[in-house]
GROMACS .gro file of N, CA and C in nm:
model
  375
    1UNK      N    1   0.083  -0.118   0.000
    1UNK     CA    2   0.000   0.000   0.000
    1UNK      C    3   0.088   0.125   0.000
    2UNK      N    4   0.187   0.126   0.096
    2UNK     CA    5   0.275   0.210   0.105
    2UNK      C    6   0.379   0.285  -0.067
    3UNK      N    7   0.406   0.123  -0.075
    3UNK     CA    8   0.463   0.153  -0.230
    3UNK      C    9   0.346   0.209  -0.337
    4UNK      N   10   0.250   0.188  -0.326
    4UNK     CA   11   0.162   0.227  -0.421
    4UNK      C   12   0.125   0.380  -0.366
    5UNK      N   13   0.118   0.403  -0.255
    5UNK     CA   14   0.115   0.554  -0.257
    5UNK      C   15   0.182   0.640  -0.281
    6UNK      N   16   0.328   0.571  -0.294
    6UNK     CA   17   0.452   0.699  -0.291
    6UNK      C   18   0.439   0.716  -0.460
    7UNK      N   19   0.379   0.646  -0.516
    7UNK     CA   20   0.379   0.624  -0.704
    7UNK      C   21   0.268   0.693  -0.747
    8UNK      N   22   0.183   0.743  -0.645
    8UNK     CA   23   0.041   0.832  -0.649
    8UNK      C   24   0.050   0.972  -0.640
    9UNK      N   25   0.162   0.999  -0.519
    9UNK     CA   26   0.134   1.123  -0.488
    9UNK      C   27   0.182   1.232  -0.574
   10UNK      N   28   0.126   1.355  -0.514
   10UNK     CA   29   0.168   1.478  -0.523
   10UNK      C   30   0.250   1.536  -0.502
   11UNK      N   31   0.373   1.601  -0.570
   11UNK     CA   32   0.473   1.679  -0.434
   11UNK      C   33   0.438   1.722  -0.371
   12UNK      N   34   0.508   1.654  -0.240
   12UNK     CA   35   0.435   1.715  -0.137
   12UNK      C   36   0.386   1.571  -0.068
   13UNK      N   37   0.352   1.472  -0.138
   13UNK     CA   38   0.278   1.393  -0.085
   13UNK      C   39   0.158   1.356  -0.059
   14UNK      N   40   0.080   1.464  -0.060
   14UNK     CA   41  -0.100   1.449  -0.067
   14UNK      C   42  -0.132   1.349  -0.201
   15UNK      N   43  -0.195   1.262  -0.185
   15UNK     CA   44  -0.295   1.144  -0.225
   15UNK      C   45  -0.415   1.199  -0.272
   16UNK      N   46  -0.481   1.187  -0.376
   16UNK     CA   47  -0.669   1.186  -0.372
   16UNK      C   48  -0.626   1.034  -0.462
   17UNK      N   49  -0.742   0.965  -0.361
   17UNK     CA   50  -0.741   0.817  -0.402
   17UNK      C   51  -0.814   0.815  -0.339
   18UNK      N   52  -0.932   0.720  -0.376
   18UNK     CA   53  -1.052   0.636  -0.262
   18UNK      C   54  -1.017   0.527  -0.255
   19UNK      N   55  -1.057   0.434  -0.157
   19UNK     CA   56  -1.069   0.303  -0.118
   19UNK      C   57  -1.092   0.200  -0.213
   20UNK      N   58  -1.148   0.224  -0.279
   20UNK     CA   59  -1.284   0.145  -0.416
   20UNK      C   60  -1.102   0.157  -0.499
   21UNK      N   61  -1.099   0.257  -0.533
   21UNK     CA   62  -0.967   0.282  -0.657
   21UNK      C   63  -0.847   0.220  -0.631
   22UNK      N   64  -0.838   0.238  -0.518
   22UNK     CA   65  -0.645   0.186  -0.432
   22UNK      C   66  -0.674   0.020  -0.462
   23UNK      N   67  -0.832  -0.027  -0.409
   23UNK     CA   68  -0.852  -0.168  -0.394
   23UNK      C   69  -0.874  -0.268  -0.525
   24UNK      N   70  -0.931  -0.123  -0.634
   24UNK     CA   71  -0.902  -0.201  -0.797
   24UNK      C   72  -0.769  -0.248  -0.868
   25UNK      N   73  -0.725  -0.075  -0.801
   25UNK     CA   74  -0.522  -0.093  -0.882
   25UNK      C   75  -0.450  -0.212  -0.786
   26UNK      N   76  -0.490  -0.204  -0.671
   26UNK     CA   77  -0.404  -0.333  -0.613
   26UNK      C   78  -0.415  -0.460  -0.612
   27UNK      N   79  -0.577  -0.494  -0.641
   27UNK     CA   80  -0.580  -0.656  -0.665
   27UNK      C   81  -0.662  -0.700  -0.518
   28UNK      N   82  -0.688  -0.589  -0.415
   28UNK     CA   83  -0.728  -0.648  -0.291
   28UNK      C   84  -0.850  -0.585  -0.273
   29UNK      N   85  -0.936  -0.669  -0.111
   29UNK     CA   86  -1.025  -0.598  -0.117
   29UNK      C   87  -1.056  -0.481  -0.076
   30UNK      N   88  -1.167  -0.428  -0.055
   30UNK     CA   89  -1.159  -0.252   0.023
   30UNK      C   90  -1.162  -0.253   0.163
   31UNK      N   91  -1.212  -0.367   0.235
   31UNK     CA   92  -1.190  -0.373   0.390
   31UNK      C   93  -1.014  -0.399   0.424
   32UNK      N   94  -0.944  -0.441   0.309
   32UNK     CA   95  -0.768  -0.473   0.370
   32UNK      C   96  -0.744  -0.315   0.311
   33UNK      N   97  -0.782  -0.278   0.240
   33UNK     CA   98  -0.709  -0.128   0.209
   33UNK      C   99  -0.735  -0.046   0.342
   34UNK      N  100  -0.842  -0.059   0.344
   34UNK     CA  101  -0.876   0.008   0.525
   34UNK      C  102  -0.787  -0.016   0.593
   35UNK      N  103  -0.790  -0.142   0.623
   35UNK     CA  104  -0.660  -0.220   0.728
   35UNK      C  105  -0.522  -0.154   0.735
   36UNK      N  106  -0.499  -0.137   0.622
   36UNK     CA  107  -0.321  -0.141   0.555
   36UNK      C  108  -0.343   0.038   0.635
   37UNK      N  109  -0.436   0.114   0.561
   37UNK     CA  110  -0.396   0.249   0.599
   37UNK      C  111  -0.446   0.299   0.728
   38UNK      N  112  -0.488   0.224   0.818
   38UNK     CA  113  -0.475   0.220   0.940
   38UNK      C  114  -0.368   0.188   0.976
   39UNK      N  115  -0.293   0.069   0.938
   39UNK     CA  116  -0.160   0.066   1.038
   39UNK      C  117  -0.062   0.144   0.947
   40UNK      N  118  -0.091   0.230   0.853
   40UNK     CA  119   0.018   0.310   0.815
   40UNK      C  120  -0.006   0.452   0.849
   41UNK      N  121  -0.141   0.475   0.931
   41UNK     CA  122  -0.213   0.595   1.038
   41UNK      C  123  -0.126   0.540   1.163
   42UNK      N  124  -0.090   0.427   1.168
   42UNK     CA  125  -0.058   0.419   1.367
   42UNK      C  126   0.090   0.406   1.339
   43UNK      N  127   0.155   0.370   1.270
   43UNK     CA  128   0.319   0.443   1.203
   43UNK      C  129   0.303   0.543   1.182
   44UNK      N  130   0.230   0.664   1.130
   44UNK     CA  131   0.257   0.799   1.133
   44UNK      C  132   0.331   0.791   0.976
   45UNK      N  133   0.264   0.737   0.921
   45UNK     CA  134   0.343   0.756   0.755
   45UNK      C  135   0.261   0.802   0.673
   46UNK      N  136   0.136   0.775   0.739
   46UNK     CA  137   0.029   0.840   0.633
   46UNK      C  138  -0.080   0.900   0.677
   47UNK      N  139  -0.149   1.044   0.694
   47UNK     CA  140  -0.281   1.082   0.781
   47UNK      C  141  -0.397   1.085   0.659
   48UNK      N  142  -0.461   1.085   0.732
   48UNK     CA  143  -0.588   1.116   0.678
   48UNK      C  144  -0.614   1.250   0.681
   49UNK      N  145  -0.672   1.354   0.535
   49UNK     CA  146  -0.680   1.469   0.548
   49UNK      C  147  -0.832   1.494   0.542
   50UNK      N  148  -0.944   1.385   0.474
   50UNK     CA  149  -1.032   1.404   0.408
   50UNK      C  150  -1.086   1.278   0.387
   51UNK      N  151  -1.237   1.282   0.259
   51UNK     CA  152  -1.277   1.173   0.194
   51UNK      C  153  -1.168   1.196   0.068
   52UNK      N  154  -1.118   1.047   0.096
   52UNK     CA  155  -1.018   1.042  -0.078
   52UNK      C  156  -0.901   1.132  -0.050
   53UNK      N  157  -0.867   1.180   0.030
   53UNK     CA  158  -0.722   1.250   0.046
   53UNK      C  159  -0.689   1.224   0.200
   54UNK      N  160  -0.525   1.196   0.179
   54UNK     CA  161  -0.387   1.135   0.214
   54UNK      C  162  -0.278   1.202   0.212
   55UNK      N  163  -0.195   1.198   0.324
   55UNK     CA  164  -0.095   1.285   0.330
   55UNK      C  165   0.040   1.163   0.332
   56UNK      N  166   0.113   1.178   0.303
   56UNK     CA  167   0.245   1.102   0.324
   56UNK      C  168   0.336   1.179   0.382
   57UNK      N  169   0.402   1.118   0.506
   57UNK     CA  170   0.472   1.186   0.599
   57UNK      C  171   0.631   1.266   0.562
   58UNK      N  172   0.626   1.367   0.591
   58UNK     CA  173   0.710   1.486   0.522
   58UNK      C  174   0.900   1.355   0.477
   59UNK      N  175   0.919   1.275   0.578
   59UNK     CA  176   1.025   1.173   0.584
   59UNK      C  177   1.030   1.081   0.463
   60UNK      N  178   0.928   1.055   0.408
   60UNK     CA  179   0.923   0.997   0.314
   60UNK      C  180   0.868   1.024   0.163
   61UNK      N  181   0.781   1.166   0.222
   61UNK     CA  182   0.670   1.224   0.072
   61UNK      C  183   0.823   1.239  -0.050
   62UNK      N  184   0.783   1.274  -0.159
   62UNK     CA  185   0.867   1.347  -0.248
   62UNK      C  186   0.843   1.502  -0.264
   63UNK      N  187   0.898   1.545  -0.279
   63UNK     CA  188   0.908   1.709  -0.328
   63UNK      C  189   0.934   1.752  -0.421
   64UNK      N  190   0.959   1.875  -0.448
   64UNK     CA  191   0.995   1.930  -0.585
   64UNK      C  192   1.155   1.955  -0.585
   65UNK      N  193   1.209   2.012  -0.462
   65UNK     CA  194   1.275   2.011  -0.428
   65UNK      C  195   1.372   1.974  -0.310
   66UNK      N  196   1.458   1.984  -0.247
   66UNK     CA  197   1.527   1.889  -0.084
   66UNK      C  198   1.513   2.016  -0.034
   67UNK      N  199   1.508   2.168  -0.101
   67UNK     CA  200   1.492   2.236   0.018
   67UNK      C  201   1.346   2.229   0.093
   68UNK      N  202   1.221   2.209  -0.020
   68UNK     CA  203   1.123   2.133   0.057
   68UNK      C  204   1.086   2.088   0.168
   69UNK      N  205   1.173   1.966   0.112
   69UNK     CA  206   1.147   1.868   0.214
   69UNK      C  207   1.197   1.866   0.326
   70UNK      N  208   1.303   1.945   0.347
   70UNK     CA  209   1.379   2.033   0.482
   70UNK      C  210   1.296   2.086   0.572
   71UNK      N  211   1.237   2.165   0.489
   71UNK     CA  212   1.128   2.290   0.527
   71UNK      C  213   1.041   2.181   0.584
   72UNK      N  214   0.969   2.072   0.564
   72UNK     CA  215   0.870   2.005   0.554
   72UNK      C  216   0.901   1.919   0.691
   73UNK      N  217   0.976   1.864   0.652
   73UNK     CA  218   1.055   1.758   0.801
   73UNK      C  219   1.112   1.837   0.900
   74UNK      N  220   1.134   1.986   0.850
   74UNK     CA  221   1.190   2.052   0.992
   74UNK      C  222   1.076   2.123   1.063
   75UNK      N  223   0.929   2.105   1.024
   75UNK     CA  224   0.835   2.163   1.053
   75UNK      C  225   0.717   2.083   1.152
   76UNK      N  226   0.795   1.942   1.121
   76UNK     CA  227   0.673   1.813   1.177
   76UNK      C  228   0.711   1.847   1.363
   77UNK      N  229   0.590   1.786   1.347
   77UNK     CA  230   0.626   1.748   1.539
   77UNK      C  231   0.685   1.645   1.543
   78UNK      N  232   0.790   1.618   1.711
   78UNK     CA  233   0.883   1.553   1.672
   78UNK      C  234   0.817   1.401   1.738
   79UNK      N  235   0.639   1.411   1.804
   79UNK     CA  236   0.612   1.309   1.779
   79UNK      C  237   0.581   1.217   1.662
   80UNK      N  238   0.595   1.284   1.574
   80UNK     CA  239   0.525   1.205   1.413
   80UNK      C  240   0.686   1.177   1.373
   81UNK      N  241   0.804   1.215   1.389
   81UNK     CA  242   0.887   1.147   1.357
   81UNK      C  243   0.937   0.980   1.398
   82UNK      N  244   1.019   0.956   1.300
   82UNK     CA  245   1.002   0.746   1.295
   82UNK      C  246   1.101   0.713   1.360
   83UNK      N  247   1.200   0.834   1.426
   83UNK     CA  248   1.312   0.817   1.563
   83UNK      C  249   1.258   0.842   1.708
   84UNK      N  250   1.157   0.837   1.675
   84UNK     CA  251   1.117   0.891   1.880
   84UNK      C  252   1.140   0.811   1.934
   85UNK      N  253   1.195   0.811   2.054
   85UNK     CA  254   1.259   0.700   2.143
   85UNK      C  255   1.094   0.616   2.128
   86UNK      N  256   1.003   0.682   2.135
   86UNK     CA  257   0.857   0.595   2.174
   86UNK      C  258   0.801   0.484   2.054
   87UNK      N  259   0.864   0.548   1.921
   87UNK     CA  260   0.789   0.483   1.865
   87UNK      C  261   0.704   0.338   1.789
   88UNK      N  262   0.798   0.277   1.851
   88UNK     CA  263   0.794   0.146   1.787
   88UNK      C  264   0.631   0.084   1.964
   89UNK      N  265   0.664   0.190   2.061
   89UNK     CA  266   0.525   0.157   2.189
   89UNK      C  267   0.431   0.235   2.150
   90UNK      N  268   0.432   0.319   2.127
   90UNK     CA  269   0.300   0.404   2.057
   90UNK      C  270   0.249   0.313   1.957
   91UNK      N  271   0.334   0.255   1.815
   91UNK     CA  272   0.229   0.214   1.744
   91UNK      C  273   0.168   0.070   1.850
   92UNK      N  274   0.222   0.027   1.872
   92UNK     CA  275   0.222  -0.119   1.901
   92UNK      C  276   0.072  -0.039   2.050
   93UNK      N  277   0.106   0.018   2.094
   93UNK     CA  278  -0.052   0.079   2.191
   93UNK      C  279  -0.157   0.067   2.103
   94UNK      N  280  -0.157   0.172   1.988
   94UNK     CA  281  -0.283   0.188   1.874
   94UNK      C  282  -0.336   0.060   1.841
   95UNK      N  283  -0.241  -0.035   1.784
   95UNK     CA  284  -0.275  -0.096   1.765
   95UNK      C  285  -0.403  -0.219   1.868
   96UNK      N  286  -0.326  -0.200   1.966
   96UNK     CA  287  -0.418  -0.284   2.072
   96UNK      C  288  -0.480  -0.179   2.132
   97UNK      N  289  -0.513  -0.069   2.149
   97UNK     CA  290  -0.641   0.009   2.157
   97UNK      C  291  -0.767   0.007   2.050
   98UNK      N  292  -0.698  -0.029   1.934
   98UNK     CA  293  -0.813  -0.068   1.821
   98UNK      C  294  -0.865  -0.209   1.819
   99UNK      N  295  -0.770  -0.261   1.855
   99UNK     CA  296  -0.827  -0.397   1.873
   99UNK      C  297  -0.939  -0.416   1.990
  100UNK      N  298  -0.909  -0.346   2.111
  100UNK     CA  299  -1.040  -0.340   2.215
  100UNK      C  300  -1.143  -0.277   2.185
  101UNK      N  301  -1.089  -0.189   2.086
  101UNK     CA  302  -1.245  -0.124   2.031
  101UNK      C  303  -1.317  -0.186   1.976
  102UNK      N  304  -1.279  -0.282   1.864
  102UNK     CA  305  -1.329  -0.376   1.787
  102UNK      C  306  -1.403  -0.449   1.876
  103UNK      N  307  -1.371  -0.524   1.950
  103UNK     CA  308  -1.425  -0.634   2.028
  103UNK      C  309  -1.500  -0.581   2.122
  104UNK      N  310  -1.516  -0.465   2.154
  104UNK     CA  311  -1.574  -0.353   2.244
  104UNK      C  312  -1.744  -0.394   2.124
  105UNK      N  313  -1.720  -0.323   2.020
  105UNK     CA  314  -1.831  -0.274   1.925
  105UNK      C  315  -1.887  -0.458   1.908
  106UNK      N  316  -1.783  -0.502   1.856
  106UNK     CA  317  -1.847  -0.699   1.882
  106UNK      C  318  -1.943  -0.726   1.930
  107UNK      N  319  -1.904  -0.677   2.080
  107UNK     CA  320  -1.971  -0.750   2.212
  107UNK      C  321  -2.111  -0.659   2.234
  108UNK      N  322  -2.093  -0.518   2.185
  108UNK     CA  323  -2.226  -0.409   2.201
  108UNK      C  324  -2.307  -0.533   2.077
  109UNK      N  325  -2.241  -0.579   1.939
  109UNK     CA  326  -2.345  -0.558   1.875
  109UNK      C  327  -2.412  -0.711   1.898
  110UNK      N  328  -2.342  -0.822   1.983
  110UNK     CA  329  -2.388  -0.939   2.009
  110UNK      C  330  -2.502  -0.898   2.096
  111UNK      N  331  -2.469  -0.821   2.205
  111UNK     CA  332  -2.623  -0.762   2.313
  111UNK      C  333  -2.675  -0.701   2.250
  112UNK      N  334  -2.687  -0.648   2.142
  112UNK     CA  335  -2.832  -0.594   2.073
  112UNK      C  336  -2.895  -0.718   1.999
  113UNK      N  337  -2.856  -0.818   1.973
  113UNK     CA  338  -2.929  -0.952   1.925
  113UNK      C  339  -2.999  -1.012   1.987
  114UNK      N  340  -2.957  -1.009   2.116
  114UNK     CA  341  -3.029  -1.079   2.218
  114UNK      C  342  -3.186  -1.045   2.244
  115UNK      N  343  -3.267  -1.143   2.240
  115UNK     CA  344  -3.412  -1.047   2.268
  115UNK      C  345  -3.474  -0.935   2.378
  116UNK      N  346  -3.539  -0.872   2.366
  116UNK     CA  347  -3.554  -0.767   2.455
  116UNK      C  348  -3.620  -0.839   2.607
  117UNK      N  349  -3.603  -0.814   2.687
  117UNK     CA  350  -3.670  -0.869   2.796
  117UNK      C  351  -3.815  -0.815   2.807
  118UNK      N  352  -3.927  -0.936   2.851
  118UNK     CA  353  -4.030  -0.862   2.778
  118UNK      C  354  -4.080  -0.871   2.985
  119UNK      N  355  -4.070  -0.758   2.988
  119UNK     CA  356  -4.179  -0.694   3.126
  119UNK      C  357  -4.311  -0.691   3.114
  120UNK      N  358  -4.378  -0.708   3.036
  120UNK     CA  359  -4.505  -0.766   3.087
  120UNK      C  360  -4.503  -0.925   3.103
  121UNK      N  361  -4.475  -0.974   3.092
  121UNK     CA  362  -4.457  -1.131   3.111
  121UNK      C  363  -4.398  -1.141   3.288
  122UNK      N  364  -4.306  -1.047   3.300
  122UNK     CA  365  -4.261  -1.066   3.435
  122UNK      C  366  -4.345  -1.003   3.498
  123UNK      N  367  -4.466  -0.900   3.526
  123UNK     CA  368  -4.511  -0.895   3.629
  123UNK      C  369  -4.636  -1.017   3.596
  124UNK      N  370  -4.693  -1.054   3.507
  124UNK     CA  371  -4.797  -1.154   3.603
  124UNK      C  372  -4.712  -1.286   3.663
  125UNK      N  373  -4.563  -1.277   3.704
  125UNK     CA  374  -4.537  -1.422   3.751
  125UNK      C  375  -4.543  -1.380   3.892
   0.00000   0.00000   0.00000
């Protein structure tokens, strides 16, 4: 996914690509394109700006020029950089914070299946 975005972008790095499009040119489906640019949201390589637009992180985007990209990487916060002493625990957090969410939303949507408890039945017992 990664390689296919850096072959997309803009100088600069901004993306307009949808899900549907990334998942035709690549051969996969649109729920793994989700996937992929989520964990390339919890690396900090790629944000979300929009519907259909993508940023690629100033470390890796292309430019027009290196003074650019100077300008660009000397401008990031130095949490979005891929040297923070943190980063390899930050992603690896996201990641298992999304995962409890998931199984969070699971478990809400298994108790909405369940039938409603019916209270008139319980008071004539």
């Amino acid at each position: 996914m990664l390689l296919h975005l850096l072959g997309r972008q803009e100088p600069g790095g901004r993306c307009l690509v949808t899900h549907g499009t990334l998942a035709a040119e690549i051969g996969i489906t649109r729920p793994k394109v989700t996937r992929a640019l989520q964990h390339l949201g919890f690396a900090r390589m790629v944000w979300k700006e929009g519907n259909g637009a993508y940023r690629l992180s100033p470390l890796i985007a292309g430019f027009r020029t290196p003074a650019e990209q100077l300008q660009a990487s000397g401008a990031m916060d130095d949490d979005d950089r891929f040297d923070h002493p943190d980063f390899q625990e930050r992603y690896e957090q996201q990641i298992e914070a999304y995962e409890e969410e998931k199984q969070a939303k699971a478990a809400e949507r298994q108790r909405r299946l369940e039938p409603p408890i019916d209270l008139a039945a319980r008071r004539r017992t």
